[in-house]
mmCIF file of C-alpha atoms in Angstrom:
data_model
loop_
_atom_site.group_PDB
_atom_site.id
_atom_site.type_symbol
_atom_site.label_atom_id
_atom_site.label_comp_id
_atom_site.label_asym_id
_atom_site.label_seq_id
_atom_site.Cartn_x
_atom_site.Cartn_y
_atom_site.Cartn_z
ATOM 1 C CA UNK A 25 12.922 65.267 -6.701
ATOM 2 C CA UNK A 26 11.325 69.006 -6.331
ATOM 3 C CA UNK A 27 13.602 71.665 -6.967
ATOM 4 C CA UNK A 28 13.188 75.397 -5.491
ATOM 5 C CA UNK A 29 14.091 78.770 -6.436
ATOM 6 C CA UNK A 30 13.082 80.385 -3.214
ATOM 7 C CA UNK A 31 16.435 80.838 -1.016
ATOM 8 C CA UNK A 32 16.446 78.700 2.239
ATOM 9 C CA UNK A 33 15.777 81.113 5.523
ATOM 10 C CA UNK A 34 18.449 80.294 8.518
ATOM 11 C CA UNK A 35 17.236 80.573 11.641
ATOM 12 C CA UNK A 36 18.242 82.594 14.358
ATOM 13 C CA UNK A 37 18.404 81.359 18.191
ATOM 14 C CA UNK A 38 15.918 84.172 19.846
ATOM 15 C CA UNK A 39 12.694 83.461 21.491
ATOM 16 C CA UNK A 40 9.789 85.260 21.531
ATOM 17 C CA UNK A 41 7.125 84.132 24.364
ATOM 18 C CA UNK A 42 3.569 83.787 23.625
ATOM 19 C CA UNK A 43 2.572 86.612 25.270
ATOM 20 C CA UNK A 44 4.848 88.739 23.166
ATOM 21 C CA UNK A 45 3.770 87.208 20.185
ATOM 22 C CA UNK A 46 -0.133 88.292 21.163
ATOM 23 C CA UNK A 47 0.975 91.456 21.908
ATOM 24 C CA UNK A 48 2.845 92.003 18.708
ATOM 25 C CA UNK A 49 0.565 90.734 16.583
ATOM 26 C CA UNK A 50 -2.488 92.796 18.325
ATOM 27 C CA UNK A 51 0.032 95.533 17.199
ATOM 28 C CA UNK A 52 0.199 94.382 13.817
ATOM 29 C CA UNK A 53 -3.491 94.631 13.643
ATOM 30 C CA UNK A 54 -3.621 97.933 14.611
ATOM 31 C CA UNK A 55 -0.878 99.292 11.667
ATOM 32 C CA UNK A 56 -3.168 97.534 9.844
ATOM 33 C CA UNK A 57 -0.379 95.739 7.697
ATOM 34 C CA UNK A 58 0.611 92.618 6.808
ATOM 35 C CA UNK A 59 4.162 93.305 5.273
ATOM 36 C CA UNK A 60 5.916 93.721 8.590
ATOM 37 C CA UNK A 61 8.278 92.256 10.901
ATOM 38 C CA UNK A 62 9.502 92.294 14.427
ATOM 39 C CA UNK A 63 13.036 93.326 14.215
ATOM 40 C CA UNK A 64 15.276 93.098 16.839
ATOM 41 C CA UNK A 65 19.019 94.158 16.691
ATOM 42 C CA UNK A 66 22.613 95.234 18.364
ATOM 43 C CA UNK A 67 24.081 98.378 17.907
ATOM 44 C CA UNK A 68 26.651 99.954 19.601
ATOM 45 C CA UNK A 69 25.536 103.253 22.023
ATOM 46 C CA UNK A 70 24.051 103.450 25.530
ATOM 47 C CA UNK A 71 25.970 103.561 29.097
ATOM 48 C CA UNK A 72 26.930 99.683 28.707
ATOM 49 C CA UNK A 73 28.255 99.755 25.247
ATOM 50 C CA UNK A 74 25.327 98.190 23.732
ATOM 51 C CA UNK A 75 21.707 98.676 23.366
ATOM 52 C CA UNK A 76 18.624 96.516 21.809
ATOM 53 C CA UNK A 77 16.956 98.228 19.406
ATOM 54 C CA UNK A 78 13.205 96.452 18.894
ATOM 55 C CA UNK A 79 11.204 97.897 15.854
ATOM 56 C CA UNK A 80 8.854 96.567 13.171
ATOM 57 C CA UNK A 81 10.527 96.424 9.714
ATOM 58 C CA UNK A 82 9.260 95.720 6.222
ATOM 59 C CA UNK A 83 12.766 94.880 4.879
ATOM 60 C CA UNK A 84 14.367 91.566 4.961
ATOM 61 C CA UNK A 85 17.994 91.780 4.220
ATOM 62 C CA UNK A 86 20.091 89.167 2.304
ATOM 63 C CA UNK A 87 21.823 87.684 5.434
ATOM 64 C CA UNK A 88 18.708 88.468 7.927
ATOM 65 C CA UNK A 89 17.888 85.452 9.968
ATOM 66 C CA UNK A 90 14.307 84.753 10.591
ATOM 67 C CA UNK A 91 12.283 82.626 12.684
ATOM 68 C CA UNK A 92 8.346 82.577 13.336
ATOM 69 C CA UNK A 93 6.292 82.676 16.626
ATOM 70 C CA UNK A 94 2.425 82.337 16.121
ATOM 71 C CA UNK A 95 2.508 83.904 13.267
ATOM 72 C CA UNK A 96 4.966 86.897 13.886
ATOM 73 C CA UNK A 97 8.125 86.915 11.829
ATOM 74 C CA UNK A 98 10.826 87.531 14.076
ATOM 75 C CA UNK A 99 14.024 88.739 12.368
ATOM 76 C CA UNK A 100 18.107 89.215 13.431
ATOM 77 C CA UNK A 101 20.741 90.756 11.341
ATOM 78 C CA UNK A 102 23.562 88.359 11.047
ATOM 79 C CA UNK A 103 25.851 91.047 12.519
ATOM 80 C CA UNK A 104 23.405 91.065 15.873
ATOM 81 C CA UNK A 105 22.749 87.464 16.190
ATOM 82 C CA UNK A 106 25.756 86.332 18.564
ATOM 83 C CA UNK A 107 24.974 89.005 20.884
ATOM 84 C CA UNK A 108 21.483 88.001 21.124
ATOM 85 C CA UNK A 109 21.831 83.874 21.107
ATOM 86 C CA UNK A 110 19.874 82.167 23.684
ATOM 87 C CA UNK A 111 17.623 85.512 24.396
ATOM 88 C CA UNK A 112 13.788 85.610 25.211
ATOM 89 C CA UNK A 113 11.741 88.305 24.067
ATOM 90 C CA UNK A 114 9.016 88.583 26.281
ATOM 91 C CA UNK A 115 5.795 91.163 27.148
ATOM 92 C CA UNK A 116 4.444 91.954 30.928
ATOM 93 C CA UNK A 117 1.587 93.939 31.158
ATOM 94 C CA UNK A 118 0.902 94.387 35.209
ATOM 95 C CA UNK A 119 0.971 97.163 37.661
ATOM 96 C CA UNK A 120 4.574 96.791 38.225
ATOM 97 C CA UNK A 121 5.902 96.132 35.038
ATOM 98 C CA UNK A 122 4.562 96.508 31.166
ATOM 99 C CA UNK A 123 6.165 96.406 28.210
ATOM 100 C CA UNK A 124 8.833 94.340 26.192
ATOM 101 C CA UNK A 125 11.658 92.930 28.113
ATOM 102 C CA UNK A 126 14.668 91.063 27.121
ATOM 103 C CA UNK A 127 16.460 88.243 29.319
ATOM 104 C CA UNK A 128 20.283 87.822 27.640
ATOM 105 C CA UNK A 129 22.486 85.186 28.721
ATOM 106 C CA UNK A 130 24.821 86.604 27.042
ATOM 107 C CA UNK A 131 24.830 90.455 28.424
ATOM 108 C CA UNK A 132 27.496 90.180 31.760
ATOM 109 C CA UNK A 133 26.554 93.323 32.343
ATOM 110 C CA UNK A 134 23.495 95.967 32.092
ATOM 111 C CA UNK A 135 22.842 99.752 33.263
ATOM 112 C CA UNK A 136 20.041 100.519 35.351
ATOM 113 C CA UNK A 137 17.736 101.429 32.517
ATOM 114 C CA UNK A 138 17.708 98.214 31.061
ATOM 115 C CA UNK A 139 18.099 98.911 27.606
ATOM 116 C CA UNK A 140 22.320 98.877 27.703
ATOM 117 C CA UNK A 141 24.299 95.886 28.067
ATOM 118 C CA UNK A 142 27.858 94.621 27.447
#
């Protein structure tokens, strides 16, 4: 029996499509380090009540949950994880759309902007 010292990692219940994941690890490449991480999180603020903040972070905090995609380390603070269970973090790059989105099943309700839910 193998015993280790290294603290198990829960999971979180976010996606990240594989087209997101390319695009956030071409932006990895281009920071040109290797000691960050795709953060995503809830805080209170916008017209909605809520809005996604989506940033790359080189901490990992004691009750972060992480999951990988590909290669990216995707990580939720334990505070923002039921607001964000069942989302899918995806990346459209087309003449009518580019950039991140975020499809919530669990936002009943969102401003026109897109970045405030509730």
């Amino acid at each position: 029996m193998t015993t280790t010292t290294e603290r198990p990692t829960a999971a979180h219940q976010v996606t990240l499509t594989p087209e997101a994941a390319g695009k956030v690890s071409t932006l990895l490449e281009q920071e040109g380090r290797d000691d960050l991480r795709l953060r995503i999180a809830v805080q209170p603020g916008g017209c909605s009540g809520l809005i996604y903040q989506l940033y790359f972070d080189e901490r990992l905090m004691d009750n972060d949950l992480t999951v990988d995609f590909d290669g990216v380390e995707v990580v939720v603070d334990k505070m923002s994880s039921p607001y964000l269970t069942g989302a899918v973090i995806d990346f459209s790059d087309t003449i009518e759309k580019q950039g991140f989105t975020i499809d919530n099943p669990n936002a009943q309700s969102s401003c026109a902007c897109g970045d405030s839910f509730a």
